[in-house]
Each structure stands twice: as C-alpha cells, then as structure tokens.
PDB file of N, CA and C in Angstrom:
ATOM      1  N   MET A1021     -51.618  46.936 123.150  1.00  0.00           N
ATOM      2  CA  MET A1021     -52.355  48.166 123.323  1.00  0.00           C
ATOM      3  C   MET A1021     -53.399  47.965 124.420  1.00  0.00           C
ATOM      4  N   THR A1022     -53.505  48.905 125.355  1.00  0.00           N
ATOM      5  CA  THR A1022     -54.467  48.787 126.443  1.00  0.00           C
ATOM      6  C   THR A1022     -55.616  49.760 126.232  1.00  0.00           C
ATOM      7  N   GLN A1023     -56.764  49.364 126.723  1.00  0.00           N
ATOM      8  CA  GLN A1023     -57.929  50.241 126.673  1.00  0.00           C
ATOM      9  C   GLN A1023     -58.125  50.874 128.035  1.00  0.00           C
ATOM     10  N   GLN A1024     -58.442  52.147 128.021  1.00  0.00           N
ATOM     11  CA  GLN A1024     -58.739  52.812 129.282  1.00  0.00           C
ATOM     12  C   GLN A1024     -60.158  52.445 129.696  1.00  0.00           C
ATOM     13  N   ALA A1025     -60.380  52.340 130.999  1.00  0.00           N
ATOM     14  CA  ALA A1025     -61.724  52.071 131.491  1.00  0.00           C
ATOM     15  C   ALA A1025     -62.602  53.280 131.190  1.00  0.00           C
ATOM     16  N   GLN A1026     -63.750  53.006 130.621  1.00  0.00           N
ATOM     17  CA  GLN A1026     -64.655  54.092 130.272  1.00  0.00           C
ATOM     18  C   GLN A1026     -65.527  54.424 131.474  1.00  0.00           C
ATOM     19  N   VAL A1027     -65.589  55.709 131.807  1.00  0.00           N
ATOM     20  CA  VAL A1027     -66.403  56.168 132.921  1.00  0.00           C
ATOM     21  C   VAL A1027     -67.858  56.113 132.491  1.00  0.00           C
ATOM     22  N   LYS A1028     -68.706  55.593 133.361  1.00  0.00           N
ATOM     23  CA  LYS A1028     -70.130  55.470 133.052  1.00  0.00           C
ATOM     24  C   LYS A1028     -70.951  56.175 134.113  1.00  0.00           C
ATOM     25  N   GLY A1029     -72.220  56.342 133.844  1.00  0.00           N
ATOM     26  CA  GLY A1029     -73.132  56.958 134.789  1.00  0.00           C
ATOM     27  C   GLY A1029     -72.942  58.461 134.854  1.00  0.00           C
ATOM     28  N   PRO A1030     -73.422  59.078 135.935  1.00  0.00           N
ATOM     29  CA  PRO A1030     -73.346  60.535 136.060  1.00  0.00           C
ATOM     30  C   PRO A1030     -71.935  61.088 135.911  1.00  0.00           C
ATOM     31  N   ALA A1031     -70.938  60.346 136.371  1.00  0.00           N
ATOM     32  CA  ALA A1031     -69.555  60.835 136.312  1.00  0.00           C
ATOM     33  C   ALA A1031     -69.068  61.032 134.883  1.00  0.00           C
ATOM     34  N   SER A1032     -69.726  60.415 133.918  1.00  0.00           N
ATOM     35  CA  SER A1032     -69.313  60.594 132.524  1.00  0.00           C
ATOM     36  C   SER A1032     -69.531  62.031 132.052  1.00  0.00           C
ATOM     37  N   TYR A1033     -70.388  62.771 132.741  1.00  0.00           N
ATOM     38  CA  TYR A1033     -70.645  64.173 132.403  1.00  0.00           C
ATOM     39  C   TYR A1033     -69.613  65.127 133.007  1.00  0.00           C
ATOM     40  N   PHE A1034     -68.866  64.687 134.001  1.00  0.00           N
ATOM     41  CA  PHE A1034     -68.026  65.600 134.775  1.00  0.00           C
ATOM     42  C   PHE A1034     -66.998  66.380 133.962  1.00  0.00           C
ATOM     43  N   PRO A1035     -66.272  65.763 133.038  1.00  0.00           N
ATOM     44  CA  PRO A1035     -65.309  66.568 132.266  1.00  0.00           C
ATOM     45  C   PRO A1035     -65.973  67.703 131.479  1.00  0.00           C
ATOM     46  N   SER A1036     -67.123  67.424 130.883  1.00  0.00           N
ATOM     47  CA  SER A1036     -67.789  68.477 130.110  1.00  0.00           C
ATOM     48  C   SER A1036     -68.398  69.539 131.017  1.00  0.00           C
ATOM     49  N   ILE A1037     -68.821  69.166 132.223  1.00  0.00           N
ATOM     50  CA  ILE A1037     -69.348  70.146 133.180  1.00  0.00           C
ATOM     51  C   ILE A1037     -68.238  71.114 133.571  1.00  0.00           C
ATOM     52  N   GLU A1038     -67.074  70.576 133.906  1.00  0.00           N
ATOM     53  CA  GLU A1038     -65.950  71.435 134.296  1.00  0.00           C
ATOM     54  C   GLU A1038     -65.529  72.347 133.152  1.00  0.00           C
ATOM     55  N   LYS A1039     -65.498  71.813 131.951  1.00  0.00           N
ATOM     56  CA  LYS A1039     -65.088  72.609 130.788  1.00  0.00           C
ATOM     57  C   LYS A1039     -66.109  73.706 130.476  1.00  0.00           C
ATOM     58  N   LYS A1040     -67.379  73.365 130.496  1.00  0.00           N
ATOM     59  CA  LYS A1040     -68.418  74.316 130.096  1.00  0.00           C
ATOM     60  C   LYS A1040     -68.647  75.412 131.130  1.00  0.00           C
ATOM     61  N   TYR A1041     -68.632  75.060 132.419  1.00  0.00           N
ATOM     62  CA  TYR A1041     -68.998  76.022 133.459  1.00  0.00           C
ATOM     63  C   TYR A1041     -67.813  76.578 134.235  1.00  0.00           C
ATOM     64  N   GLY A1042     -66.609  76.042 134.006  1.00  0.00           N
ATOM     65  CA  GLY A1042     -65.404  76.605 134.589  1.00  0.00           C
ATOM     66  C   GLY A1042     -65.218  76.406 136.080  1.00  0.00           C
ATOM     67  N   ARG A1043     -65.943  75.470 136.653  1.00  0.00           N
ATOM     68  CA  ARG A1043     -65.796  75.154 138.077  1.00  0.00           C
ATOM     69  C   ARG A1043     -65.531  73.662 138.213  1.00  0.00           C
ATOM     70  N   PRO A1044     -64.709  73.282 139.181  1.00  0.00           N
ATOM     71  CA  PRO A1044     -64.482  71.847 139.396  1.00  0.00           C
ATOM     72  C   PRO A1044     -65.741  71.173 139.953  1.00  0.00           C
ATOM     73  N   VAL A1045     -65.886  69.903 139.672  1.00  0.00           N
ATOM     74  CA  VAL A1045     -67.041  69.142 140.146  1.00  0.00           C
ATOM     75  C   VAL A1045     -67.137  69.201 141.670  1.00  0.00           C
ATOM     76  N   ALA A1046     -66.010  69.173 142.356  1.00  0.00           N
ATOM     77  CA  ALA A1046     -66.021  69.235 143.828  1.00  0.00           C
ATOM     78  C   ALA A1046     -66.723  70.498 144.321  1.00  0.00           C
ATOM     79  N   GLU A1047     -66.545  71.593 143.616  1.00  0.00           N
ATOM     80  CA  GLU A1047     -67.198  72.846 144.007  1.00  0.00           C
ATOM     81  C   GLU A1047     -68.713  72.754 143.807  1.00  0.00           C
ATOM     82  N   TRP A1048     -69.138  72.170 142.697  1.00  0.00           N
ATOM     83  CA  TRP A1048     -70.578  71.988 142.468  1.00  0.00           C
ATOM     84  C   TRP A1048     -71.180  71.087 143.544  1.00  0.00           C
ATOM     85  N   LYS A1049     -70.460  70.020 143.890  1.00  0.00           N
ATOM     86  CA  LYS A1049     -70.967  69.102 144.908  1.00  0.00           C
ATOM     87  C   LYS A1049     -71.058  69.781 146.275  1.00  0.00           C
ATOM     88  N   ASP A1050     -70.107  70.641 146.593  1.00  0.00           N
ATOM     89  CA  ASP A1050     -70.175  71.396 147.847  1.00  0.00           C
ATOM     90  C   ASP A1050     -71.406  72.294 147.868  1.00  0.00           C
ATOM     91  N   LEU A1051     -71.698  72.942 146.740  1.00  0.00           N
ATOM     92  CA  LEU A1051     -72.898  73.780 146.659  1.00  0.00           C
ATOM     93  C   LEU A1051     -74.157  72.954 146.898  1.00  0.00           C
ATOM     94  N   ILE A1052     -74.210  71.778 146.310  1.00  0.00           N
ATOM     95  CA  ILE A1052     -75.378  70.905 146.479  1.00  0.00           C
ATOM     96  C   ILE A1052     -75.499  70.464 147.932  1.00  0.00           C
ATOM     97  N   ARG A1053     -74.395  70.050 148.533  1.00  0.00           N
ATOM     98  CA  ARG A1053     -74.418  69.574 149.927  1.00  0.00           C
ATOM     99  C   ARG A1053     -74.831  70.664 150.910  1.00  0.00           C
ATOM    100  N   THR A1054     -74.453  71.907 150.641  1.00  0.00           N
ATOM    101  CA  THR A1054     -74.743  72.993 151.579  1.00  0.00           C
ATOM    102  C   THR A1054     -76.052  73.710 151.272  1.00  0.00           C
ATOM    103  N   SER A1055     -76.721  73.319 150.216  1.00  0.00           N
ATOM    104  CA  SER A1055     -78.011  73.919 149.881  1.00  0.00           C
ATOM    105  C   SER A1055     -79.055  73.493 150.911  1.00  0.00           C
ATOM    106  N   PRO A1056     -79.989  74.380 151.229  1.00  0.00           N
ATOM    107  CA  PRO A1056     -81.071  73.983 152.133  1.00  0.00           C
ATOM    108  C   PRO A1056     -82.055  73.015 151.463  1.00  0.00           C
ATOM    109  N   LEU A1057     -81.977  72.895 150.149  1.00  0.00           N
ATOM    110  CA  LEU A1057     -82.850  71.977 149.421  1.00  0.00           C
ATOM    111  C   LEU A1057     -82.334  70.553 149.584  1.00  0.00           C
ATOM    112  N   THR A1058     -83.251  69.589 149.579  1.00  0.00           N
ATOM    113  CA  THR A1058     -82.843  68.198 149.772  1.00  0.00           C
ATOM    114  C   THR A1058     -83.382  67.258 148.705  1.00  0.00           C
ATOM    115  N   ARG A1059     -84.435  67.644 148.015  1.00  0.00           N
ATOM    116  CA  ARG A1059     -85.045  66.756 147.021  1.00  0.00           C
ATOM    117  C   ARG A1059     -84.332  66.886 145.678  1.00  0.00           C
ATOM    118  N   HIS A1060     -84.218  65.760 145.011  1.00  0.00           N
ATOM    119  CA  HIS A1060     -83.470  65.692 143.753  1.00  0.00           C
ATOM    120  C   HIS A1060     -83.914  66.765 142.755  1.00  0.00           C
ATOM    121  N   MET A1061     -85.175  66.782 142.412  1.00  0.00           N
ATOM    122  CA  MET A1061     -85.630  67.704 141.368  1.00  0.00           C
ATOM    123  C   MET A1061     -85.602  69.162 141.824  1.00  0.00           C
ATOM    124  N   GLU A1062     -85.740  69.417 143.115  1.00  0.00           N
ATOM    125  CA  GLU A1062     -85.582  70.789 143.619  1.00  0.00           C
ATOM    126  C   GLU A1062     -84.146  71.262 143.400  1.00  0.00           C
ATOM    127  N   LEU A1063     -83.199  70.397 143.694  1.00  0.00           N
ATOM    128  CA  LEU A1063     -81.788  70.739 143.496  1.00  0.00           C
ATOM    129  C   LEU A1063     -81.464  70.929 142.017  1.00  0.00           C
ATOM    130  N   VAL A1064     -82.011  70.087 141.166  1.00  0.00           N
ATOM    131  CA  VAL A1064     -81.795  70.223 139.722  1.00  0.00           C
ATOM    132  C   VAL A1064     -82.341  71.566 139.244  1.00  0.00           C
ATOM    133  N   ALA A1065     -83.566  71.889 139.649  1.00  0.00           N
ATOM    134  CA  ALA A1065     -84.183  73.157 139.240  1.00  0.00           C
ATOM    135  C   ALA A1065     -83.370  74.345 139.740  1.00  0.00           C
ATOM    136  N   TRP A1066     -82.842  74.250 140.953  1.00  0.00           N
ATOM    137  CA  TRP A1066     -82.031  75.324 141.532  1.00  0.00           C
ATOM    138  C   TRP A1066     -80.735  75.522 140.751  1.00  0.00           C
ATOM    139  N   LEU A1067     -80.058  74.437 140.417  1.00  0.00           N
ATOM    140  CA  LEU A1067     -78.821  74.550 139.634  1.00  0.00           C
ATOM    141  C   LEU A1067     -79.101  75.159 138.259  1.00  0.00           C
ATOM    142  N   LYS A1068     -80.230  74.811 137.682  1.00  0.00           N
ATOM    143  CA  LYS A1068     -80.591  75.351 136.370  1.00  0.00           C
ATOM    144  C   LYS A1068     -80.928  76.837 136.455  1.00  0.00           C
ATOM    145  N   SER A1069     -81.749  77.216 137.428  1.00  0.00           N
ATOM    146  CA  SER A1069     -82.208  78.610 137.497  1.00  0.00           C
ATOM    147  C   SER A1069     -81.171  79.559 138.086  1.00  0.00           C
ATOM    148  N   GLU A1070     -80.452  79.127 139.096  1.00  0.00           N
ATOM    149  CA  GLU A1070     -79.512  80.017 139.783  1.00  0.00           C
ATOM    150  C   GLU A1070     -78.099  79.984 139.206  1.00  0.00           C
ATOM    151  N   HIS A1071     -77.740  78.877 138.579  1.00  0.00           N
ATOM    152  CA  HIS A1071     -76.361  78.728 138.109  1.00  0.00           C
ATOM    153  C   HIS A1071     -76.247  78.472 136.609  1.00  0.00           C
ATOM    154  N   GLY A1072     -77.376  78.387 135.916  1.00  0.00           N
ATOM    155  CA  GLY A1072     -77.366  78.273 134.466  1.00  0.00           C
ATOM    156  C   GLY A1072     -76.950  76.927 133.896  1.00  0.00           C
ATOM    157  N   LEU A1073     -77.004  75.877 134.699  1.00  0.00           N
ATOM    158  CA  LEU A1073     -76.646  74.555 134.193  1.00  0.00           C
ATOM    159  C   LEU A1073     -77.769  74.002 133.325  1.00  0.00           C
ATOM    160  N   GLY A1074     -77.397  73.170 132.371  1.00  0.00           N
ATOM    161  CA  GLY A1074     -78.388  72.445 131.591  1.00  0.00           C
ATOM    162  C   GLY A1074     -78.966  71.319 132.433  1.00  0.00           C
ATOM    163  N   HIS A1075     -80.104  70.797 132.004  1.00  0.00           N
ATOM    164  CA  HIS A1075     -80.784  69.771 132.785  1.00  0.00           C
ATOM    165  C   HIS A1075     -79.922  68.521 132.988  1.00  0.00           C
ATOM    166  N   GLY A1076     -79.307  68.023 131.935  1.00  0.00           N
ATOM    167  CA  GLY A1076     -78.497  66.808 132.052  1.00  0.00           C
ATOM    168  C   GLY A1076     -77.320  66.972 132.990  1.00  0.00           C
ATOM    169  N   HIS A1077     -76.650  68.113 132.905  1.00  0.00           N
ATOM    170  CA  HIS A1077     -75.508  68.367 133.785  1.00  0.00           C
ATOM    171  C   HIS A1077     -75.958  68.504 135.235  1.00  0.00           C
ATOM    172  N   ALA A1078     -77.028  69.263 135.468  1.00  0.00           N
ATOM    173  CA  ALA A1078     -77.541  69.428 136.831  1.00  0.00           C
ATOM    174  C   ALA A1078     -77.978  68.082 137.398  1.00  0.00           C
ATOM    175  N   ASN A1079     -78.680  67.306 136.607  1.00  0.00           N
ATOM    176  CA  ASN A1079     -79.161  66.003 137.044  1.00  0.00           C
ATOM    177  C   ASN A1079     -78.003  65.070 137.395  1.00  0.00           C
ATOM    178  N   ALA A1080     -76.962  65.066 136.585  1.00  0.00           N
ATOM    179  CA  ALA A1080     -75.802  64.206 136.848  1.00  0.00           C
ATOM    180  C   ALA A1080     -75.117  64.587 138.158  1.00  0.00           C
ATOM    181  N   LEU A1081     -74.930  65.883 138.385  1.00  0.00           N
ATOM    182  CA  LEU A1081     -74.287  66.338 139.622  1.00  0.00           C
ATOM    183  C   LEU A1081     -75.114  65.975 140.848  1.00  0.00           C
ATOM    184  N   VAL A1082     -76.415  66.216 140.781  1.00  0.00           N
ATOM    185  CA  VAL A1082     -77.286  65.925 141.923  1.00  0.00           C
ATOM    186  C   VAL A1082     -77.342  64.419 142.173  1.00  0.00           C
ATOM    187  N   ALA A1083     -77.523  63.632 141.129  1.00  0.00           N
ATOM    188  CA  ALA A1083     -77.610  62.177 141.295  1.00  0.00           C
ATOM    189  C   ALA A1083     -76.346  61.623 141.939  1.00  0.00           C
ATOM    190  N   ASP A1084     -75.199  62.055 141.467  1.00  0.00           N
ATOM    191  CA  ASP A1084     -73.940  61.551 142.003  1.00  0.00           C
ATOM    192  C   ASP A1084     -73.727  62.009 143.444  1.00  0.00           C
ATOM    193  N   THR A1085     -74.073  63.247 143.735  1.00  0.00           N
ATOM    194  CA  THR A1085     -73.890  63.779 145.089  1.00  0.00           C
ATOM    195  C   THR A1085     -74.821  63.090 146.080  1.00  0.00           C
ATOM    196  N   LEU A1086     -76.086  62.927 145.711  1.00  0.00           N
ATOM    197  CA  LEU A1086     -77.041  62.300 146.627  1.00  0.00           C
ATOM    198  C   LEU A1086     -76.775  60.808 146.813  1.00  0.00           C
ATOM    199  N   ALA A1087     -76.063  60.189 145.891  1.00  0.00           N
ATOM    200  CA  ALA A1087     -75.746  58.760 146.004  1.00  0.00           C
ATOM    201  C   ALA A1087     -74.543  58.490 146.906  1.00  0.00           C
ATOM    202  N   GLU A1088     -73.853  59.552 147.322  1.00  0.00           N
ATOM    203  CA  GLU A1088     -72.688  59.374 148.194  1.00  0.00           C
ATOM    204  C   GLU A1088     -73.125  58.859 149.561  1.00  0.00           C
ATOM    205  N   PRO A1089     -72.281  58.060 150.201  1.00  0.00           N
ATOM    206  CA  PRO A1089     -72.612  57.608 151.557  1.00  0.00           C
ATOM    207  C   PRO A1089     -72.747  58.798 152.508  1.00  0.00           C
ATOM    208  N   ALA A1090     -73.654  58.670 153.432  1.00  0.00           N
ATOM    209  CA  ALA A1090     -73.905  59.766 154.386  1.00  0.00           C
ATOM    210  C   ALA A1090     -72.775  59.958 155.356  1.00  0.00           C
TER     211      ALA A1090
END
C-alpha cells in the first residue's frame, strides 16, 4: 500500500478554495497578479472585501502567489 504525498503550506487550502468559491486557483492568482495592490495584507483585505473570501483562504492565495519567482 502506498501513501500519497500530503500537500502542505498554502497549497493545502486550494481544493477547498476551489470548491467553496467555484473558481480555479489559477483564476484567483491571476486576479492577485493583476491587482494594483502589492502588499500582502492589502491583497488579503481586498480579496475578503471585494470577493468574499475568508481570511485563511485569502491569506493562502496571496502567500503562494507572492512567493512565486518573478
């Protein structure tokens, strides 16, 4: 019997984000990348106020997106 590798960090939220909000993670990341906002907590607040995301989900998306190589 084999064990599947468990996803850790912000990406562990991605399946529940897609299920709860009905958009793929790639779409959320595109919104974050094209936003005029650049600071982590500004982006989190924007996702919460404008798109109705919970704090943990918004934080996970922003953290993962901002950690991508430039």
